[in-house]
Tab-separated table of C-alpha atoms in Angstrom:
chain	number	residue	atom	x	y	z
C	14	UNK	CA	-13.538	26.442	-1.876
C	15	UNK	CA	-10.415	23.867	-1.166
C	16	UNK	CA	-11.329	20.457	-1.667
C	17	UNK	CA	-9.211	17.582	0.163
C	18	UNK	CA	-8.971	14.058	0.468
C	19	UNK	CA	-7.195	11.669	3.147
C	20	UNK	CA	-6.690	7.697	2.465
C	21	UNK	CA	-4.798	5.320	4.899
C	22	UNK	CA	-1.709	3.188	4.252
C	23	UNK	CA	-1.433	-0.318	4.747
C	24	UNK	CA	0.099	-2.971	6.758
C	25	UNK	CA	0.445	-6.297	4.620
C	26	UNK	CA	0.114	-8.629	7.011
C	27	UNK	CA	-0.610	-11.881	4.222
C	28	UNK	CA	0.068	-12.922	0.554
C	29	UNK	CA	1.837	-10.008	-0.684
C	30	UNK	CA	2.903	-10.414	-4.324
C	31	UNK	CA	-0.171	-13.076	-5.291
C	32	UNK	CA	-1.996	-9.938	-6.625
C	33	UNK	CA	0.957	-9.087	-9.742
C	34	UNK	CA	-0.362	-10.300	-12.654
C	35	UNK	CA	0.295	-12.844	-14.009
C	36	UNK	CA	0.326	-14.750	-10.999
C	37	UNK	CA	-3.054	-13.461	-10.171
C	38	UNK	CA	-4.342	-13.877	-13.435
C	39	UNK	CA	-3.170	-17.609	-14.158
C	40	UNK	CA	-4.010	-19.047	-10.150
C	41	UNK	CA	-5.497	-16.148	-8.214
C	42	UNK	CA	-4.186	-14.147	-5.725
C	43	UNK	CA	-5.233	-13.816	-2.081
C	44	UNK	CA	-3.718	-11.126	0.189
C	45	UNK	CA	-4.626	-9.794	3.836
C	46	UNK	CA	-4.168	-6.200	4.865
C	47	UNK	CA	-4.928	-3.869	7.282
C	48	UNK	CA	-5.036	0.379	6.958
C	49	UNK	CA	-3.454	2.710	9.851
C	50	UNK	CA	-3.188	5.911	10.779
C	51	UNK	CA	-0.689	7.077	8.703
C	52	UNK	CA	-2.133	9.077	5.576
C	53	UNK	CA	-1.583	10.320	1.772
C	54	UNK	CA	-3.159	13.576	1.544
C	55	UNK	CA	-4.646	16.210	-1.172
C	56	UNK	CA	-5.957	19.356	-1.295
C	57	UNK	CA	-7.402	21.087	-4.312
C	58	UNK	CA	-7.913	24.880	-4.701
C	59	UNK	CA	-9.218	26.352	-7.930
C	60	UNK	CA	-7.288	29.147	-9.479
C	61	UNK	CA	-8.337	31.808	-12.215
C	62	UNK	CA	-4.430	32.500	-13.511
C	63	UNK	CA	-4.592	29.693	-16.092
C	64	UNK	CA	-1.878	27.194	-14.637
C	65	UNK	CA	-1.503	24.199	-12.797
C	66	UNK	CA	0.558	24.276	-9.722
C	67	UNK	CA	1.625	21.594	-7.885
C	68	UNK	CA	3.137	21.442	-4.074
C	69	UNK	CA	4.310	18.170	-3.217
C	70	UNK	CA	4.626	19.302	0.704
C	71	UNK	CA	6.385	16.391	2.168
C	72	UNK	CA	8.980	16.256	-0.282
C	73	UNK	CA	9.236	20.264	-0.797
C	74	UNK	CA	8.721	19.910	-4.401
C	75	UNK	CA	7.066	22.396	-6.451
C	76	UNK	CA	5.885	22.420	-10.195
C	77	UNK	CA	4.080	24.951	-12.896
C	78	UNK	CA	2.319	23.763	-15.828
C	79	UNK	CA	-0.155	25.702	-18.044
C	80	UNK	CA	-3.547	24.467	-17.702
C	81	UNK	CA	-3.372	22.789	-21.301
C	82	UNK	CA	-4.313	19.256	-20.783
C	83	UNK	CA	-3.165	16.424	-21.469
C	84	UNK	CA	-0.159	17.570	-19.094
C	85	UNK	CA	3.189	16.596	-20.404
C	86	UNK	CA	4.735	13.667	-18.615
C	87	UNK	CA	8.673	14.180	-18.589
C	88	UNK	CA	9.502	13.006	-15.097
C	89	UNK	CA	8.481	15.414	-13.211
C	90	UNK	CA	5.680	14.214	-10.557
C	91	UNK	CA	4.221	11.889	-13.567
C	92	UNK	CA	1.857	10.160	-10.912
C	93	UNK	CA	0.270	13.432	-10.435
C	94	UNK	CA	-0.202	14.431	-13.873
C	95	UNK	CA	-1.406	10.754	-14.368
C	96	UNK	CA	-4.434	11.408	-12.438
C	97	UNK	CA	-4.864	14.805	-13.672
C	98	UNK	CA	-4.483	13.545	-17.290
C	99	UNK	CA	-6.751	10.512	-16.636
C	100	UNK	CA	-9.952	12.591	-15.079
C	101	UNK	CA	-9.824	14.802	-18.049
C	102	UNK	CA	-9.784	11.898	-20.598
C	103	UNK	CA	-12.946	9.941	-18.868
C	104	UNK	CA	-14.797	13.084	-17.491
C	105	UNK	CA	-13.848	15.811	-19.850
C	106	UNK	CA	-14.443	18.645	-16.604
C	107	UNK	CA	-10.823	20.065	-15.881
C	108	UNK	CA	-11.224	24.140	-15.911
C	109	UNK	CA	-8.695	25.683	-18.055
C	110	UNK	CA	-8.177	28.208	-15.542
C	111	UNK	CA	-6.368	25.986	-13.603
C	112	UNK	CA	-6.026	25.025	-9.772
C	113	UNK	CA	-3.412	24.060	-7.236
C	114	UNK	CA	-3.062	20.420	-6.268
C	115	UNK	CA	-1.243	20.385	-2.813
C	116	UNK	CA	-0.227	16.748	-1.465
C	117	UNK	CA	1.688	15.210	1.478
C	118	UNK	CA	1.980	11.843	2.377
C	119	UNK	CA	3.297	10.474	6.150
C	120	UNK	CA	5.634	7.897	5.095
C	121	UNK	CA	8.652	8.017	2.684
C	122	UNK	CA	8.457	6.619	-1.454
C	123	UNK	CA	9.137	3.011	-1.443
C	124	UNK	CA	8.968	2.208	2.257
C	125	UNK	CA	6.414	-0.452	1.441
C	126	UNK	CA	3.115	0.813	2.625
C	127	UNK	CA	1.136	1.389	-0.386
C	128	UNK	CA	2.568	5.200	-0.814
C	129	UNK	CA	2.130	5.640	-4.373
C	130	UNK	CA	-1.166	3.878	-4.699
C	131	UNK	CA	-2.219	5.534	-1.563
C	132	UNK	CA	-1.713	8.957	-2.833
C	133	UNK	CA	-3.409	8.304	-6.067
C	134	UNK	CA	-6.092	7.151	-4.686
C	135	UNK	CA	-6.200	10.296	-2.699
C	136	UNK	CA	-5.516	12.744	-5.458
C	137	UNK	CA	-8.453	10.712	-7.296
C	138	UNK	CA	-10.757	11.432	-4.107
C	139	UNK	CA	-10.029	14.969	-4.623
C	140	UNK	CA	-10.905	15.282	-7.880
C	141	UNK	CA	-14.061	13.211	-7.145
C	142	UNK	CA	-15.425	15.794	-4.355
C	143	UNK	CA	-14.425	18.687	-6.200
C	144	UNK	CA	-16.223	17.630	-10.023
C	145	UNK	CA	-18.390	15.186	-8.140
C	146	UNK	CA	-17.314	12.086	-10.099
C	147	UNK	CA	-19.617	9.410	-9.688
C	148	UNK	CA	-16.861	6.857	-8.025
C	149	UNK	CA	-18.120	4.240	-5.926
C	150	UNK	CA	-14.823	2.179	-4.064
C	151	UNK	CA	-14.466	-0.452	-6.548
C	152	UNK	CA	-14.633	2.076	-9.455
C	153	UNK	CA	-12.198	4.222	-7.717
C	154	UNK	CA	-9.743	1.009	-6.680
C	155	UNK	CA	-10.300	0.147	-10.121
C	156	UNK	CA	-8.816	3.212	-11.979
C	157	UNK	CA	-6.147	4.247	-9.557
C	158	UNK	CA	-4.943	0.294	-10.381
C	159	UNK	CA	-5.315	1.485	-14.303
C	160	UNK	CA	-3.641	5.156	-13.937
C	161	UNK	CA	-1.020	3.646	-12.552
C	162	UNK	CA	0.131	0.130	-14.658
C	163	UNK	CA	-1.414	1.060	-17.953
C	164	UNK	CA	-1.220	4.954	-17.941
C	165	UNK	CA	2.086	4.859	-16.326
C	166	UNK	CA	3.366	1.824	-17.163
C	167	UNK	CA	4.747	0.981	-13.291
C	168	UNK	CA	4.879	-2.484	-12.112
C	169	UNK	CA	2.693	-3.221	-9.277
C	170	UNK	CA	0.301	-5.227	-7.998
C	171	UNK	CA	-3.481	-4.076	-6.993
C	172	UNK	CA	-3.530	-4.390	-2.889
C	173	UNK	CA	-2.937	-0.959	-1.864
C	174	UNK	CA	-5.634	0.836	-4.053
C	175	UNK	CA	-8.284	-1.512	-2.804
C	176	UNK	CA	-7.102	-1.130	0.679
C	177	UNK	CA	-6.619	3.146	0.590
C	178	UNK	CA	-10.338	2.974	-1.043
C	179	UNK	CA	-11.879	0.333	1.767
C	180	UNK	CA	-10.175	0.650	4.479
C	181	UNK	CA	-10.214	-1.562	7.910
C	182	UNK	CA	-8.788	-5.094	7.879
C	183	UNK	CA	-9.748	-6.814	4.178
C	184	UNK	CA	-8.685	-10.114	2.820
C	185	UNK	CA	-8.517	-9.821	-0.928
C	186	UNK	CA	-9.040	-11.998	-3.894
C	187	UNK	CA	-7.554	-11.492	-7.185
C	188	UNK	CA	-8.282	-13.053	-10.425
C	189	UNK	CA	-7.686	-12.417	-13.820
C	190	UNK	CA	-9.739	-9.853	-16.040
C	191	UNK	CA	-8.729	-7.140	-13.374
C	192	UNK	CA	-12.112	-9.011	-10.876
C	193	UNK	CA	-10.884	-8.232	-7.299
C	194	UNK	CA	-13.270	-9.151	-4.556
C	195	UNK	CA	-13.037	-7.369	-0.846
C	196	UNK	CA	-13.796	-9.171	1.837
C	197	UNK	CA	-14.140	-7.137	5.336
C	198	UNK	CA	-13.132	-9.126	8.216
C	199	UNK	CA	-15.243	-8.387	11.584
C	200	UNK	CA	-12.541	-8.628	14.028
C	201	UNK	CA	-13.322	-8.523	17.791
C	202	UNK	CA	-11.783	-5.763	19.758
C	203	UNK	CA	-10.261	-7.266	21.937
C	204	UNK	CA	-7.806	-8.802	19.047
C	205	UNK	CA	-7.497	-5.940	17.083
C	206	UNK	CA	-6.302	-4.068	20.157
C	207	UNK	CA	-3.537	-7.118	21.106
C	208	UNK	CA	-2.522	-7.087	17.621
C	209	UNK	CA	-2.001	-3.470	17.121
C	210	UNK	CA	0.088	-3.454	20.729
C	211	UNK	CA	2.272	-6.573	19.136
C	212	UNK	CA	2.840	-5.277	16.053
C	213	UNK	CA	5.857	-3.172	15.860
C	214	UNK	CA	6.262	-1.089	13.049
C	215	UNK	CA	10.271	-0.562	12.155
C	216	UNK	CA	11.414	2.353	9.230
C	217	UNK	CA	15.054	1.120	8.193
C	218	UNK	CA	15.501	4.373	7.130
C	219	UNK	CA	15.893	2.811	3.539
C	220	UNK	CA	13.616	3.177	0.441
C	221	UNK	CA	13.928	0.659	-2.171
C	222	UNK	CA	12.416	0.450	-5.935
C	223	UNK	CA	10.316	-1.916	-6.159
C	224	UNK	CA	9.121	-1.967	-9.322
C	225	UNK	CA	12.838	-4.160	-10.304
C	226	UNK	CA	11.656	-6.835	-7.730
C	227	UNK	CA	8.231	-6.989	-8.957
C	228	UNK	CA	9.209	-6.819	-12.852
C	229	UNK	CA	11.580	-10.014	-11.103
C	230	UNK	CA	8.556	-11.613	-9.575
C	231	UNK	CA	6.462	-11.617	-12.796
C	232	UNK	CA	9.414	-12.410	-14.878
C	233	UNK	CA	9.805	-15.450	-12.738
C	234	UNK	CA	6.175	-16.552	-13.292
C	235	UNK	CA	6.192	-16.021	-16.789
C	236	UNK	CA	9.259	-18.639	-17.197
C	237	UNK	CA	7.651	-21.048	-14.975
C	238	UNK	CA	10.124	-21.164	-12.180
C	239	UNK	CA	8.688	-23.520	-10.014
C	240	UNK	CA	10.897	-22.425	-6.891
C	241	UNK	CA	8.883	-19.316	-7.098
C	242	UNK	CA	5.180	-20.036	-8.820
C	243	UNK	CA	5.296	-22.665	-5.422
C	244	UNK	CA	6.651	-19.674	-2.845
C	245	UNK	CA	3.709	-17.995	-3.967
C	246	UNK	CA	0.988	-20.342	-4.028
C	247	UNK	CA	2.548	-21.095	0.158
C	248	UNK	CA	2.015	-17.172	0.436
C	249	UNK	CA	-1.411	-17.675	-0.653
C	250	UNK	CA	-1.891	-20.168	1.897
C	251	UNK	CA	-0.493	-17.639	4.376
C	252	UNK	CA	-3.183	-14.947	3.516
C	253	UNK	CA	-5.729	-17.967	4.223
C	254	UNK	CA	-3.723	-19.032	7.657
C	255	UNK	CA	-3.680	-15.193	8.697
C	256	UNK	CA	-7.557	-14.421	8.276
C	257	UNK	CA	-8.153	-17.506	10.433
C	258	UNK	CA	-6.005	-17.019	13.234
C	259	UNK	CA	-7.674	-13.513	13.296
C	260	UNK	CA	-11.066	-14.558	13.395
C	261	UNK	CA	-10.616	-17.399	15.701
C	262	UNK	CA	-8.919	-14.830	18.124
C	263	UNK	CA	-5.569	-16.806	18.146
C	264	UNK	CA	-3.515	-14.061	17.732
C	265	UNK	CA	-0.283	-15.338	19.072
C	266	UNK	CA	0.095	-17.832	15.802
C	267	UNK	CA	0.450	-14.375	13.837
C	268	UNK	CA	4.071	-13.909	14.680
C	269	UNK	CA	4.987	-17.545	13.516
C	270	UNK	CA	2.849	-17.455	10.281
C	271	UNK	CA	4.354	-14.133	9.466
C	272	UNK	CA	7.690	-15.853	9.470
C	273	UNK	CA	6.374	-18.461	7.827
C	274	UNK	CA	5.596	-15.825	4.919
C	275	UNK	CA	8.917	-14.203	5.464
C	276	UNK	CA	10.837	-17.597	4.416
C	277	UNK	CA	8.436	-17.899	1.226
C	278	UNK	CA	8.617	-14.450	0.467
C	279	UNK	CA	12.528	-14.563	-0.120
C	280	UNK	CA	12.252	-17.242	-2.990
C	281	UNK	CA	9.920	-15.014	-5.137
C	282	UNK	CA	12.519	-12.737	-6.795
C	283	UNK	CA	16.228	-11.408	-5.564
C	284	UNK	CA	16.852	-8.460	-3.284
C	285	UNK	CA	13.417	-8.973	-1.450
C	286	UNK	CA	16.173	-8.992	1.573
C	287	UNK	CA	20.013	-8.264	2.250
C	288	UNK	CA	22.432	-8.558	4.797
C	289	UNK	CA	21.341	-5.736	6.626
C	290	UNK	CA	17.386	-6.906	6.572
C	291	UNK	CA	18.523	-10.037	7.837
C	292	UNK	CA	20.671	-9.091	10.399
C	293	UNK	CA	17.249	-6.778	11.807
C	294	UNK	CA	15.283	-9.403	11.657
C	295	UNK	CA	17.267	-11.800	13.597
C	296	UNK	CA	18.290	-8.984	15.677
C	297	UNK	CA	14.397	-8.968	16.617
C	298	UNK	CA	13.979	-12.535	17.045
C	299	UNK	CA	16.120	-12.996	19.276
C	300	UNK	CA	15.182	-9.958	21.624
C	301	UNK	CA	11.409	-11.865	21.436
C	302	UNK	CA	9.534	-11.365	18.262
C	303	UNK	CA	8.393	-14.759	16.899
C	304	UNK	CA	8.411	-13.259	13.992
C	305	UNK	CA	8.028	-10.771	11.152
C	306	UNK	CA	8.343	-9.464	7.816
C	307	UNK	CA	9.266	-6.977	5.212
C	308	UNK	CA	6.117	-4.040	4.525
C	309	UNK	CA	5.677	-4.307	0.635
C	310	UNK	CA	7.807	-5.656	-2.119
C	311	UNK	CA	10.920	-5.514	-0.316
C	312	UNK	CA	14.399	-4.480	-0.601
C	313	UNK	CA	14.341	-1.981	2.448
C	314	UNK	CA	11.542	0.367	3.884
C	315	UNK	CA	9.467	-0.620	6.797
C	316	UNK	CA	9.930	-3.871	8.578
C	317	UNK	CA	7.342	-5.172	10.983
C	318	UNK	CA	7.597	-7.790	14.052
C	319	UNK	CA	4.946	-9.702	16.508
C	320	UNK	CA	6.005	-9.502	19.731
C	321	UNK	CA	4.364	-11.802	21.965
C	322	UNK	CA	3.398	-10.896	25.657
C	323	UNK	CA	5.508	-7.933	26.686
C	324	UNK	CA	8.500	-8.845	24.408
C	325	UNK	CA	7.981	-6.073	22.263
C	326	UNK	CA	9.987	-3.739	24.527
C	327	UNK	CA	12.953	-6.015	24.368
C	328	UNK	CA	12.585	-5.857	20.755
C	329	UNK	CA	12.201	-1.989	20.483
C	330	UNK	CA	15.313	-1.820	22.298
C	331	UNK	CA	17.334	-3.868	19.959
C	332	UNK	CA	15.794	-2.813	17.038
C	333	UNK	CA	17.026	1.029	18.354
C	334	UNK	CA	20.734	0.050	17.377
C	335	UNK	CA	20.197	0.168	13.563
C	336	UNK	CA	19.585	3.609	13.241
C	337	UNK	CA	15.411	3.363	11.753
C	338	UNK	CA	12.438	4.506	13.656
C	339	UNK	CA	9.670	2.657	15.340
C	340	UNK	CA	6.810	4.111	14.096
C	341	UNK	CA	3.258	4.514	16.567
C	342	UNK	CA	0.401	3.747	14.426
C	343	UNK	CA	-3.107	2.723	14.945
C	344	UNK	CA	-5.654	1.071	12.795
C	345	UNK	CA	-8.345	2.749	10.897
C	346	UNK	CA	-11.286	1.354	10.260
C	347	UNK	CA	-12.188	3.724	7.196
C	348	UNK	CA	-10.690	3.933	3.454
C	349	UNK	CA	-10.591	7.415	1.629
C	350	UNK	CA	-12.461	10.323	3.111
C	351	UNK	CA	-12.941	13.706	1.249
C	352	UNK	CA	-14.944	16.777	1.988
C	353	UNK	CA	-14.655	21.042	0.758
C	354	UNK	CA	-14.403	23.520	3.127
């Protein structure tokens, strides 16, 4: 038997950052996101040679380990062995005589759409349909979120695990003792379809770490700097402003509260943008786009515009002279899927 998994990446479109402790924990944190159809994927196929193989396709990286667990984390695909090393604590079920744990994901590391939450999440699902591990979403969300800042010590916030489990368009509430409430919007079709034809989705061909901005961000909260405690209590606001103009159907506001967000966003931490982020996104505005922002932490990776009316053309077109890629995308109205074959 192989047993896989598949779980969407997000678009923040809303409040990114307000779910990083301690922000979240001291004021609560309120984010909007949607999933699309770009994935994180996993495939597991049990083995009888006594070893753990791993096959990270999209980055043609390969690994051996003996099937001795806990598996040693040296730097070497640690957020695999994570996972691995986590299901064996709780459940107690990994076979010593090993498997192969194959997994691909469709965007770059750090382009800013939930990647490495995404593909835990995924690798979790795996494990979940192949030792049927009683994981509703909220328990899976949950431990991919613990796997990753307490196993592995990486800074993060706890958006893209909740939005890889649920899927669809969500606005999320974070408070402190880890209590995260999902709440999914019901969108008319009509606006989900203008929005998705709107929204351009831009790859500067640049990956970032953002685990120095975040570690920034919290920093930054933890000193009281009221510049940026107040930019993100406005980006709170946005998440709010966002799920209205949504529901309401008035979809063209999107592009101005995104840059609304964008200007907020900047006073958070340094090297959320640069020269060359800048000079895209006023290269978009002024081919049409009433706005936009950077996908994730920020730093680089995936930028993405509203284009009202047919503008988004224009803005393709300018966007083309920076050497990313506009990426096609739809949205998915389903979290993580699994199933054995």
């Amino acid at each position: 038997m192989i047993y896989r998994s598949k779980a969407p990446l997000r678009i923040g479109l809303a409040g990114g950052g307000t779910d990083v402790s301690p922000y979240s924990d001291l004021y609560g944190g309120a984010i909007l996101n949607a999933t699309i159809s770009l994935y994180a994927r996993a495939s597991i196929e049990p083995l009888q040679n006594g070893q753990v193989i791993f096959d990270c396709a999209d980055r043609r990286e390969t690994a051996t380990y003996d099937a001795v667990y806990p598996l040693p984390l040296d730097g070497k695909l640690d957020i695999l062995k994570g996972v691995i090393n986590r299901v064996q604590k709780d459940y107690g079920s990994l076979p010593a005589t090993g498997f192969k744990l194959t997994t691909f994901v469709d965007a770059p590391a750090g382009s800013g759409l939930g990647t490495s939450s995404t593909l835990v999440v995924a690798v979790l699902g795996a494990f979940a349909e192949w030792l049927k591990l009683p994981l509703g979403e909220y328990d899976m969300a949950h431990l991919a979120y613990s796997i990753e800042r307490e196993d592995l010590n990486q800074a993060g916030g706890k958006q893209d695990q909740y939005a890889a489990t649920f899927g669809g368009v969500n606005f999320m509430e974070f408070y402190k003792d880890d209590k995260v409430i999902v709440n999914p919007l019901r969108i008319k079709e009509i606006n989900l379809h203008e929005l998705e034809n709107n929204l351009v989705l831009f790859y500067t061909s640049t990956s970032r770490l953002s685990s120095s901005i975040i570690s920034e961000q919290q920093k930054n909260v933890t000193d009281k700097k009221d510049t940026s405690i107040e930019a993100m209590h406005q980006l709170k606001e946005q998440a709010v402003m966002m799920k209205e103009a949504l529901l309401r159907g008035t979809i063209d506001k999107i592009g101005e509260i995104l840059n609304y967000g964008f200007e907020n966003k900047k006073k958070m931490a340094h090297g959320i943008t640069n020269p060359q982020l800048d000079e895209i996104y006023d290269a978009a505005r002024k081919a049409g786009a009433s706005g936009g922002k950077i996908s994730g932490a920020g730093g680089g990776g995936f930028m993405i515009f509203y284009c009202p009316k047919n503008t988004r053309f224009a803005v393709v077109d300018a966007l083309s002279g920076f050497g990313g890629d506009v990426k096609r995308y739809t949205f998915t109205n389903h979290g993580i899927q699994t199933w054995s074959i």
